Coordinates of C-alpha atoms in Angstrom, one line a residue:
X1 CA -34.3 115.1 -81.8
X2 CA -33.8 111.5 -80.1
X3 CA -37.0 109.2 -79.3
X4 CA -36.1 110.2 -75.5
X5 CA -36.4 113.8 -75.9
X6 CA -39.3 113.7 -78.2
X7 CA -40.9 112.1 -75.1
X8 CA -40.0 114.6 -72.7
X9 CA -41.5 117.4 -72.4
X10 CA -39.6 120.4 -73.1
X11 CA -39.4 123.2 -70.8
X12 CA -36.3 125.0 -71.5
X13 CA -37.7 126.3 -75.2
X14 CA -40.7 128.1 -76.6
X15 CA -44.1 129.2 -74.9
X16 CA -44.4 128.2 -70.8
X17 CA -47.5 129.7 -70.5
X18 CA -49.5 126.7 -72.0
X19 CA -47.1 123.8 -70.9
X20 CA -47.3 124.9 -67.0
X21 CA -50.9 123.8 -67.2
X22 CA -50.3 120.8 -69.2
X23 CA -47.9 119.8 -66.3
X24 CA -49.7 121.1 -63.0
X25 CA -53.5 120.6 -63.8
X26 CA -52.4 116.8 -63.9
X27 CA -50.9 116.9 -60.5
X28 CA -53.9 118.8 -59.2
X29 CA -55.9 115.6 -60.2
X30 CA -53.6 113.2 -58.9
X31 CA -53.6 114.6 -55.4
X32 CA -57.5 114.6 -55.4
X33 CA -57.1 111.1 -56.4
X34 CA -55.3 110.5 -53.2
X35 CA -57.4 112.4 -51.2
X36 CA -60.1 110.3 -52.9
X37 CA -58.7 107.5 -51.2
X38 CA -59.3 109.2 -47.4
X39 CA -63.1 110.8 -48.3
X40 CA -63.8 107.6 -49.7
X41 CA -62.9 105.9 -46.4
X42 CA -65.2 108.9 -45.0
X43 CA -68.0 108.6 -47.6
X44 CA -68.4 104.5 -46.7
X45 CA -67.9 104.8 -42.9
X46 CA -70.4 107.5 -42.6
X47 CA -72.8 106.2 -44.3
X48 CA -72.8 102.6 -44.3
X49 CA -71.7 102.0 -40.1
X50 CA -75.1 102.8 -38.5
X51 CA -75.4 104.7 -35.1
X52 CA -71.8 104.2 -35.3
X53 CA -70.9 106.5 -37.9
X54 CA -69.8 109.4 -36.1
X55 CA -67.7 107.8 -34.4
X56 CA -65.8 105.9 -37.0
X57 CA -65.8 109.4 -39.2
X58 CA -64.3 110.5 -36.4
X59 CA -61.6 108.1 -35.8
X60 CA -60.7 107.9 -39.8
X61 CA -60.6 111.8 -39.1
X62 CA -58.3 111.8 -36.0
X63 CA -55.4 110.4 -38.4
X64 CA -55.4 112.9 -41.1
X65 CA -52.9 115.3 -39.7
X66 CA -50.6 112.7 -38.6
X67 CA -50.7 110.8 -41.8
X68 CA -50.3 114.3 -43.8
X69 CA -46.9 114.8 -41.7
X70 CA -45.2 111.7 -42.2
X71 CA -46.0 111.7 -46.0
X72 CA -45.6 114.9 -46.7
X73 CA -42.1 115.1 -44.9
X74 CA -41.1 112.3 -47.5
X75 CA -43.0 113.8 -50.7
X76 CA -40.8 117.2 -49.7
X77 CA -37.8 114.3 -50.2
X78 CA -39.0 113.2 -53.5
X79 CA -39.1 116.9 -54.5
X80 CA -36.1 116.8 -53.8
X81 CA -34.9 114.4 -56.3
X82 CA -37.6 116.0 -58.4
X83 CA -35.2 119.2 -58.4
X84 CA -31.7 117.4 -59.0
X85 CA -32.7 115.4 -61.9
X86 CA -34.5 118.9 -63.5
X87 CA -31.3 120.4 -62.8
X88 CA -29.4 117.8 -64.5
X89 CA -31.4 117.5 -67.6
X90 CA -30.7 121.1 -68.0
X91 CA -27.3 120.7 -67.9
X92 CA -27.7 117.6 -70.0
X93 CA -26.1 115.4 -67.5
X94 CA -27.5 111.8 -68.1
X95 CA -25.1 110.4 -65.8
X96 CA -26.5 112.3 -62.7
X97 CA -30.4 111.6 -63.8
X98 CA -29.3 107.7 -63.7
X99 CA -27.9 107.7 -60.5
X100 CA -30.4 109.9 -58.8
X101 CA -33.7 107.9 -59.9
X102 CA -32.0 104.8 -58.5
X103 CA -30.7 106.1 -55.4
X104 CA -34.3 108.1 -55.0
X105 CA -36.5 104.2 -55.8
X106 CA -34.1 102.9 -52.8
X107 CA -34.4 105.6 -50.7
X108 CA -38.0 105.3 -50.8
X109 CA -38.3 101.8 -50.0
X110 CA -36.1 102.3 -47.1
X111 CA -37.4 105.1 -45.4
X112 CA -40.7 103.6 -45.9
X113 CA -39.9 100.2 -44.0
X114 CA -38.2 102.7 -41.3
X115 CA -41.3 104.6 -40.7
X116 CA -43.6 102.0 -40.7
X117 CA -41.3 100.0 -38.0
X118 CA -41.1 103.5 -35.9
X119 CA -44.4 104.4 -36.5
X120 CA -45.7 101.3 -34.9
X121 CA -43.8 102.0 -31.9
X122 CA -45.1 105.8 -31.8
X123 CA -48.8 104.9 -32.5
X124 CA -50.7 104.9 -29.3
X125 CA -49.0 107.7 -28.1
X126 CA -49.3 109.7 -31.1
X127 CA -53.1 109.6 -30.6
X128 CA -52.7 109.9 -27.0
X129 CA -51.1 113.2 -27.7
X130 CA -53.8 114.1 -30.0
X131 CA -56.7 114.1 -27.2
X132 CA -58.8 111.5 -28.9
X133 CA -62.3 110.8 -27.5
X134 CA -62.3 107.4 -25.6
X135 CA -65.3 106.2 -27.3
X136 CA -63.0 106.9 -30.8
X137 CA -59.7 105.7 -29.2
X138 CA -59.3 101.8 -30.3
X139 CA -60.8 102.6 -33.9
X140 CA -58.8 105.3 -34.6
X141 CA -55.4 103.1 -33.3
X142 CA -56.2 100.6 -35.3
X143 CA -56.7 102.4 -38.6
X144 CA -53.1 104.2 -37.9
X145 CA -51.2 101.1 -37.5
X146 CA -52.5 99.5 -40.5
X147 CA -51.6 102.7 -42.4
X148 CA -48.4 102.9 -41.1
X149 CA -48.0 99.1 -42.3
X150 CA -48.1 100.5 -46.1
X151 CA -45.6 102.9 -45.4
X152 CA -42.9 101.6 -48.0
X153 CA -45.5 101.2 -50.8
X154 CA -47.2 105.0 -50.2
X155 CA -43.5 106.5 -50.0
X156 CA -42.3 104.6 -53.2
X157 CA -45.3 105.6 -55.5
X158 CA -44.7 109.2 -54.1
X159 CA -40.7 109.1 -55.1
X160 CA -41.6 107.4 -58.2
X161 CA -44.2 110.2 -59.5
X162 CA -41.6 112.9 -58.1
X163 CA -39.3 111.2 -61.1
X164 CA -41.7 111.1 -63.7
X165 CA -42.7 115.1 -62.8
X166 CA -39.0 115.9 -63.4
X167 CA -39.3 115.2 -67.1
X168 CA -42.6 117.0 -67.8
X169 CA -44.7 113.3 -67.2
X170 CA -47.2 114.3 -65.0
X171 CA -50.0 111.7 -66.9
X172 CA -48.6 108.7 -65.9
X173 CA -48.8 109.6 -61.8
X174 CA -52.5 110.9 -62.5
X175 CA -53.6 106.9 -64.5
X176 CA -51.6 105.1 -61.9
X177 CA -53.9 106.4 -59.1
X178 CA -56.6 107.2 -61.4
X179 CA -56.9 103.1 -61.5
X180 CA -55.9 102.1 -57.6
X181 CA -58.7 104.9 -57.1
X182 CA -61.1 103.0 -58.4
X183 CA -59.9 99.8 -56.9
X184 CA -60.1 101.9 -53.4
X185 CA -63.9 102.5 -53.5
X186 CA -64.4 99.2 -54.7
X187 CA -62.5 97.7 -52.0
X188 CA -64.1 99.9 -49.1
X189 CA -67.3 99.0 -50.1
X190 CA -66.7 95.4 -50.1
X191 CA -65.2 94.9 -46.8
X192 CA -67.2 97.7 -45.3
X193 CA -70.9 96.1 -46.9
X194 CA -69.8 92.5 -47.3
X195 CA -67.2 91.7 -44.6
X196 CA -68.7 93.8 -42.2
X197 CA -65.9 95.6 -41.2
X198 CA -65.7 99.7 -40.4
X199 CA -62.4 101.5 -40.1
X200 CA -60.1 98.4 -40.4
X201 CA -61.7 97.8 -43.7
X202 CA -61.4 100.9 -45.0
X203 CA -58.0 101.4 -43.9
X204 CA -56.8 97.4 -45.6
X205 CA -58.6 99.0 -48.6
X206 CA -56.2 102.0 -48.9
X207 CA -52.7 100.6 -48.0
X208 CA -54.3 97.5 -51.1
X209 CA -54.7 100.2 -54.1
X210 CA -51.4 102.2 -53.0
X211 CA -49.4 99.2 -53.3
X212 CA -50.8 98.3 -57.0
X213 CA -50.1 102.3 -58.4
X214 CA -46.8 101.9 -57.2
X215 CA -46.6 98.5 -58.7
X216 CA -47.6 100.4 -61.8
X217 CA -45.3 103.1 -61.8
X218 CA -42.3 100.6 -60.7
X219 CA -43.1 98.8 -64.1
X220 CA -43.7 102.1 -66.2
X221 CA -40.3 103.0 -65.4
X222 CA -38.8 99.9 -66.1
X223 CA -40.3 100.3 -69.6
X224 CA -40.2 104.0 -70.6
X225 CA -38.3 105.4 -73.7
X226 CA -37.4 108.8 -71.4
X227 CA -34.4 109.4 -70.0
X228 CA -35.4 108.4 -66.2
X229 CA -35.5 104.5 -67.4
X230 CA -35.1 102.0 -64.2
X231 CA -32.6 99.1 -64.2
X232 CA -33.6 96.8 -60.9
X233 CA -29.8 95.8 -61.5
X234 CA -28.4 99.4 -60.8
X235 CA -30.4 99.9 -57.7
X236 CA -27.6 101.3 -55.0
X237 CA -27.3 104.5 -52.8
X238 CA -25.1 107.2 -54.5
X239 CA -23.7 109.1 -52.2
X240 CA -23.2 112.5 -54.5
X241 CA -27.0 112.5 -55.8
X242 CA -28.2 111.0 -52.2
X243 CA -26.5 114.3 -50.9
X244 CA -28.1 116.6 -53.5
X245 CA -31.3 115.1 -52.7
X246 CA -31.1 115.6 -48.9
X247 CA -30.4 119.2 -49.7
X248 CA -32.7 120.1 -51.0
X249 CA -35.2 117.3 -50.1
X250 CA -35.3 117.3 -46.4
X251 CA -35.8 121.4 -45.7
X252 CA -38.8 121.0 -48.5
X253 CA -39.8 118.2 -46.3
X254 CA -39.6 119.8 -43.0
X255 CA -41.5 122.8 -44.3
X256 CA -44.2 120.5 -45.4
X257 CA -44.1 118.6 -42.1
X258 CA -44.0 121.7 -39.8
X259 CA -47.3 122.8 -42.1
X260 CA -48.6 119.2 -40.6
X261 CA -47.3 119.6 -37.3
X262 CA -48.8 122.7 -36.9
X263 CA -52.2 120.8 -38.2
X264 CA -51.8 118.3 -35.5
X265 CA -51.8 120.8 -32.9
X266 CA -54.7 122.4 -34.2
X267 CA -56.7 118.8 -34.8
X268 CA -56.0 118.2 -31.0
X269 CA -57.7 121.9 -30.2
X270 CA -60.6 120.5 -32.4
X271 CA -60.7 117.2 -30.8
X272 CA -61.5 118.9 -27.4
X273 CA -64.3 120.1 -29.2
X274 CA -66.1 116.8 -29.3
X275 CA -67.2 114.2 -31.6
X276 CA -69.3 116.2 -33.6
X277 CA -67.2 118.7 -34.3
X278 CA -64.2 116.6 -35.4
X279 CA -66.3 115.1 -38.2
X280 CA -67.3 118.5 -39.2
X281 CA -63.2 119.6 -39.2
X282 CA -62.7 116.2 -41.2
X283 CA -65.0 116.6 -43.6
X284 CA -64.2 119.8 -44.5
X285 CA -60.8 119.3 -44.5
X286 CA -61.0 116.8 -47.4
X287 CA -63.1 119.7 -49.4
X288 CA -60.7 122.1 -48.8
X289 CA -57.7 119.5 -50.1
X290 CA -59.1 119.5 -53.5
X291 CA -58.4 123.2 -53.5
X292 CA -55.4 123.2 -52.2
X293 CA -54.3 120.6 -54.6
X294 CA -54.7 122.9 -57.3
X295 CA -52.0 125.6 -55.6
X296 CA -50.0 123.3 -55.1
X297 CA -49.9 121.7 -58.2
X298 CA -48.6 125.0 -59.9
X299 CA -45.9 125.5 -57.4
X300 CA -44.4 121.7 -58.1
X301 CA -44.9 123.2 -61.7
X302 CA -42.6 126.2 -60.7
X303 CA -40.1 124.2 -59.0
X304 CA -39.1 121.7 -61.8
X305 CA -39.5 124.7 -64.5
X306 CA -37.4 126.6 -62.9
X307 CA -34.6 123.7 -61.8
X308 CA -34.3 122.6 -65.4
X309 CA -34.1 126.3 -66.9
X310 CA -31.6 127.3 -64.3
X311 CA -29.8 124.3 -64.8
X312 CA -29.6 125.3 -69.0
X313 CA -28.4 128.7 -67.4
X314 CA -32.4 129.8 -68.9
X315 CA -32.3 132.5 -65.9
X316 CA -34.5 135.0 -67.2
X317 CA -37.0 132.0 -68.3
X318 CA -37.1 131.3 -64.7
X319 CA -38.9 135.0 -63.5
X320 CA -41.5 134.2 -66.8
X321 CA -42.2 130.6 -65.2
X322 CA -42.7 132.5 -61.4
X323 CA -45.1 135.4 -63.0
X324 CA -47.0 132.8 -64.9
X325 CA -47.1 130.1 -62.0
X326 CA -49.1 132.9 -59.8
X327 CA -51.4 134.2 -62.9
X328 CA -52.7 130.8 -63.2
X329 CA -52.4 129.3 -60.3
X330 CA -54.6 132.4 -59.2
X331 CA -57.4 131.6 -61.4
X332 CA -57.6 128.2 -61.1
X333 CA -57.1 128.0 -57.5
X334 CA -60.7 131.4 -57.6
X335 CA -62.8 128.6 -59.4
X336 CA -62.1 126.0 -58.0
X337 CA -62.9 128.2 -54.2
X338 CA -66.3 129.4 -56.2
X339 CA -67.6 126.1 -56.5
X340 CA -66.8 124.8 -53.5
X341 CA -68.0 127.5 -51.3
X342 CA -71.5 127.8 -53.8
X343 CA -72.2 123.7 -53.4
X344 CA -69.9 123.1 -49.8
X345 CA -72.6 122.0 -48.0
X346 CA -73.5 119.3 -50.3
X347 CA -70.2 118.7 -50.7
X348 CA -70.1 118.2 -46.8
X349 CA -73.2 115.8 -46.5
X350 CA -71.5 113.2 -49.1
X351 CA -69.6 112.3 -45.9
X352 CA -71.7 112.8 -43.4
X353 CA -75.3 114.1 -43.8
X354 CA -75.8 115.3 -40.0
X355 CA -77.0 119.1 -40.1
X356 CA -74.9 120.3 -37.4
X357 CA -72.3 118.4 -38.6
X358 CA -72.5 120.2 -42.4
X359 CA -73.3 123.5 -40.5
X360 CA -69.7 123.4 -38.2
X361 CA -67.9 122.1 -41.3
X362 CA -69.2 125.5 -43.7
X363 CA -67.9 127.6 -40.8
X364 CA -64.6 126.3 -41.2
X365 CA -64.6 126.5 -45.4
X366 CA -65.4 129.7 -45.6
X367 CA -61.9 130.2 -43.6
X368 CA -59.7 128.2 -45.4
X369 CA -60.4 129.3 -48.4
X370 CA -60.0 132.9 -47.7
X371 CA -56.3 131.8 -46.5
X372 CA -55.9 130.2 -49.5
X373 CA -55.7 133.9 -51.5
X374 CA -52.2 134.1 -49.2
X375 CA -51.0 130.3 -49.9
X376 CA -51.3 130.8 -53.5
X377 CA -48.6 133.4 -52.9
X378 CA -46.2 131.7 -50.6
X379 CA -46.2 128.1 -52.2
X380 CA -45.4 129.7 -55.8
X381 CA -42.7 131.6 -54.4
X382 CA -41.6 128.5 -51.9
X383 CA -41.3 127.0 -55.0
X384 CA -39.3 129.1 -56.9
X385 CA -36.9 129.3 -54.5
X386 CA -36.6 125.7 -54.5
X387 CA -35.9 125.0 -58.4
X388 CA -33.0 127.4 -57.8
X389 CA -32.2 125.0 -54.7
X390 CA -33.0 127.3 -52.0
X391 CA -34.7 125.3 -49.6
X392 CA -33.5 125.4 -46.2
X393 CA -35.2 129.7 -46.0
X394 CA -38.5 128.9 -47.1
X395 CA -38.6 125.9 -44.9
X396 CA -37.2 128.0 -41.9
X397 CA -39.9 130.8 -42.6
X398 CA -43.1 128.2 -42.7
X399 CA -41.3 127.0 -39.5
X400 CA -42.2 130.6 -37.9
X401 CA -45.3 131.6 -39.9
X402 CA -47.0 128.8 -40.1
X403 CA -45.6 126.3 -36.9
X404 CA -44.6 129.4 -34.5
X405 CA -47.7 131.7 -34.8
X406 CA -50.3 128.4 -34.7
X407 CA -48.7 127.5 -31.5
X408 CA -49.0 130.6 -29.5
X409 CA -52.4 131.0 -31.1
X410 CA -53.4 127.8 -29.4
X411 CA -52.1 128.5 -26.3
X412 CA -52.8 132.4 -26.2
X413 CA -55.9 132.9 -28.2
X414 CA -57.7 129.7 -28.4
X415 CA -57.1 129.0 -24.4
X416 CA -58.7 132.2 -23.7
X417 CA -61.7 131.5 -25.9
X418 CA -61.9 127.5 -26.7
X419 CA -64.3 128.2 -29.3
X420 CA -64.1 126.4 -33.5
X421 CA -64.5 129.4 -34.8
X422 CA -61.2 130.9 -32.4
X423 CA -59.0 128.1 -33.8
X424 CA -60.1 128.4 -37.0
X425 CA -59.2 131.7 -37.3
X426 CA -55.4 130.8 -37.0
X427 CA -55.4 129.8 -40.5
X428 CA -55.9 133.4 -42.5
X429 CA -53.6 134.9 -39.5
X430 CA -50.6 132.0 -40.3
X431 CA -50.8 131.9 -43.6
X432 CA -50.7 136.1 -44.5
X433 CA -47.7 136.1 -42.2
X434 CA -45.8 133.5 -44.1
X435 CA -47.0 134.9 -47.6
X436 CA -44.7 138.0 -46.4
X437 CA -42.2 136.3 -44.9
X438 CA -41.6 134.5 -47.8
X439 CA -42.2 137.9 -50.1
X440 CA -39.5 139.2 -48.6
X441 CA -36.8 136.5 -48.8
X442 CA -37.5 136.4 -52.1
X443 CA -36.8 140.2 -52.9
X444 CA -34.0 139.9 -50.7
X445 CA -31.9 136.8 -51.9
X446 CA -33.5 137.2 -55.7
X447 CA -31.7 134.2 -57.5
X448 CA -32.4 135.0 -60.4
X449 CA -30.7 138.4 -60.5
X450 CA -27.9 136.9 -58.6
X451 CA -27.3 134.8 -61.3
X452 CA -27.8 137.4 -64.2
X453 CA -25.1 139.2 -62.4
X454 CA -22.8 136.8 -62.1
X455 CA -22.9 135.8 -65.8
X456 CA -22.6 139.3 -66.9
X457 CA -19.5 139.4 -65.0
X458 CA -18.1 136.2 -66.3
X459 CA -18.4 137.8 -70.0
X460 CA -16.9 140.8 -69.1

């Protein structure tokens, strides 16, 4: 076996029970590492800004949802290049994994200056939209538009730790931001205690440490022995692995942006709650992500499995990898819930220690993590679906389940009783729905028989 392979790790032979964890646990701590980097911002301006705490808790809180929709509609991109150069390691096709990790670094860097320049634009009215307090208003402005200045730096570390997931590296992402974490806190704490500063601070502080992990990564795959190895020289679009990408890429990415979408609607239902209650939503949402890092970790895990079995023609490997996926997943994703529910309320005070504020923000656990029983299920299968490059179904299904039904609750349910516990309940309701929605399509379309079939025929 070449130095390349040895390096790679190999999903298309032996056990996949142990190696799914060795790849998805390590994405699971990555994307608490990033969400690090907003409860960090939280943990500093709520406790080191004085009487104006809630305030600036707030405002950091107010751009959660939006942030989550811009990134996450790109992340579903990267996935998408995730899937193509799975599919062509499979099939062994060095040629295609070349031109797809270049044409994915580009795409990143482009779509990243392109959102930051429309983002600017969009800004104030984004927040407008969002019912933001007046007294929160300016702060919360100001922290958006220097995120969305960082744009092309958050979008390129994201593409580049899609490229290292395709090949089994999922350690590499995981020290990157393990370092720039670090740097993060350090950095909030000195412009927030030295400088003075409160959300701007915090907000320089994050767009600084997601520059240098993607500086890091950038120069990891310069260096790499695997297979995905950067050349700066062969950096161009191509337009057949640009169109793979897109396939794939932007439905995963819509679904994931329609699941923020449908967050912004219900942040602006919270928002005309009041101040308090918004930092209670924003605390606990950042509890909550840790969880939900863990599910989703396993069904990035299912995706690239599955793309690089199905593209060795591994087809019955790909049910083992979707019946182990939702085993573990399960049980990690039931510990992980356990301890959060048994210590969330200290948990909530590390970012703000206001009693009502913890007491609001345990209401809305306690939901969430019930739902999450019905996310396990639909992400694993979403992803699934994906690493046989079906995308464009479970992205249309979320659209419905998730967007659809959260709309009409808020203007059906919630209008009729505007209370947190009424909009909070949305998230079990959406979330069960799309679980079998998604169940379905999956018994219906079943890939992998599809494909069992249609090699049994090409041997007859």
């Amino acid at each position: 076996m070449s130095r390349t392979k040895q390096a790679e790790m190999d999903m298309i032979h032996g056990s996949i029970w142990n190696k799914i964890p060795q790849f998805a646990l390590p994405i699971a701590a990555t994307a608490i590492l990033g969400q690090l980097f907003n409860a960090s911002d939280l943990a500093v301006v709520g406790n080191f800004t004085g009487e104006a705490r809630n305030a600036c808790v707030a405002a950091v809180s107010s751009n959660s949802a939006i942030v989550s929709l811009v990134v996450n509609f790109f992340v579903g991109i990267g996935l998408g290049a995730n899937v193509v150069i799975a599919n062509a390691l499979g099939r062994d096709d060095r040629d295609m994994v070349e031109k797809t990790v270049h044409t994915a670094i580009l795409l990143s860097v482009l779509g990243g200056i392109l959102m930051a320049a429309f983002g600017e634009a969009i800004a104030h009215s984004l927040l407008s939209s969002l019912n933001v307090p007046e007294d929160v208003f300016d702060m919360a402005l100001t922290y958006l538009r220097i995120y969305f200045l960082g744009m092309p730096v958050i979008l390129l570390y994201n593409f580049e730790a899609a490229i290292f997931r395709s090949v089994g590296d999922t350690k590499t992402p995981l020290l990157a931001l393990a370092f720039s974490g670090v740097l993060n806190v350090l950095l909030n704490l000195f412009f927030v205690l030295a400088l003075k500063m409160t959300v701007d601070g915090v907000a320089i502080a994050t767009v600084s440490a997601n520059a240098v992990s993607a500086i890091i990564l950038f120069l990891k795959l310069r260096n790499t022995d695997k297979s995905i190895k950067l050349d700066p020289s062969k950096l161009r679009i191509d337009g057949k692995a640009l169109g793979r990408i897109l396939r794939i890429g932007v439905p995963a990415g819509i679904q994931s942006a329609l699941f923020s979408l449908s967050n912004i609607l219900i942040t602006s239902s919270v928002n005309s709650l009041g101040t308090v209650v918004m930092a209670a939503s924003g605390a606990s949402s950042n509890v909550e992500t840790f969880a939900y890092a863990v599910l989703n970790s396993f069904s990035q895990a299912c995706t690239t499995f599955v793309g690089q079995n199905y593209g060795a023609g591994e087809i019955k490997r790909c049910r083992k990898v979707l019946g182990l996926c939702l085993l573990e997943c399960a049980i990690c994703t039931a510990c992980i819930v356990l301890l959060a529910l048994t210590f969330g309320k200290n948990l909530l005070a590390i970012f703000n220690s206001d009693p009502e504020v913890v007491a609001i923000g345990y209401t809305r656990l306690k939901l969430i993590f019930f739902a999450y029983i019905f996310t396990t299920l639909y992400e694993n299968m979403s992803g699934y679906l994906r690493g046989f490059g079906i995308s464009l179904l479970p992205a249309l299904l979320t659209a419905f389940g998730i967007c659809g039904l959260r709309v009409v609750w808020v203007y059906t349910v919630f209008r009729a009783n505007p209370t947190f516990q009424t909009v909070m309940t949305v998230y079990p309701v959406s979330l069960s729905t799309t679980a079998v929605l998604v169940g379905i399509a999956l018994l219906i379309c079943h890939p992998a028989r599809r494909h069992l079939k249609a090699g049994a025929k090409n041997m007859a």
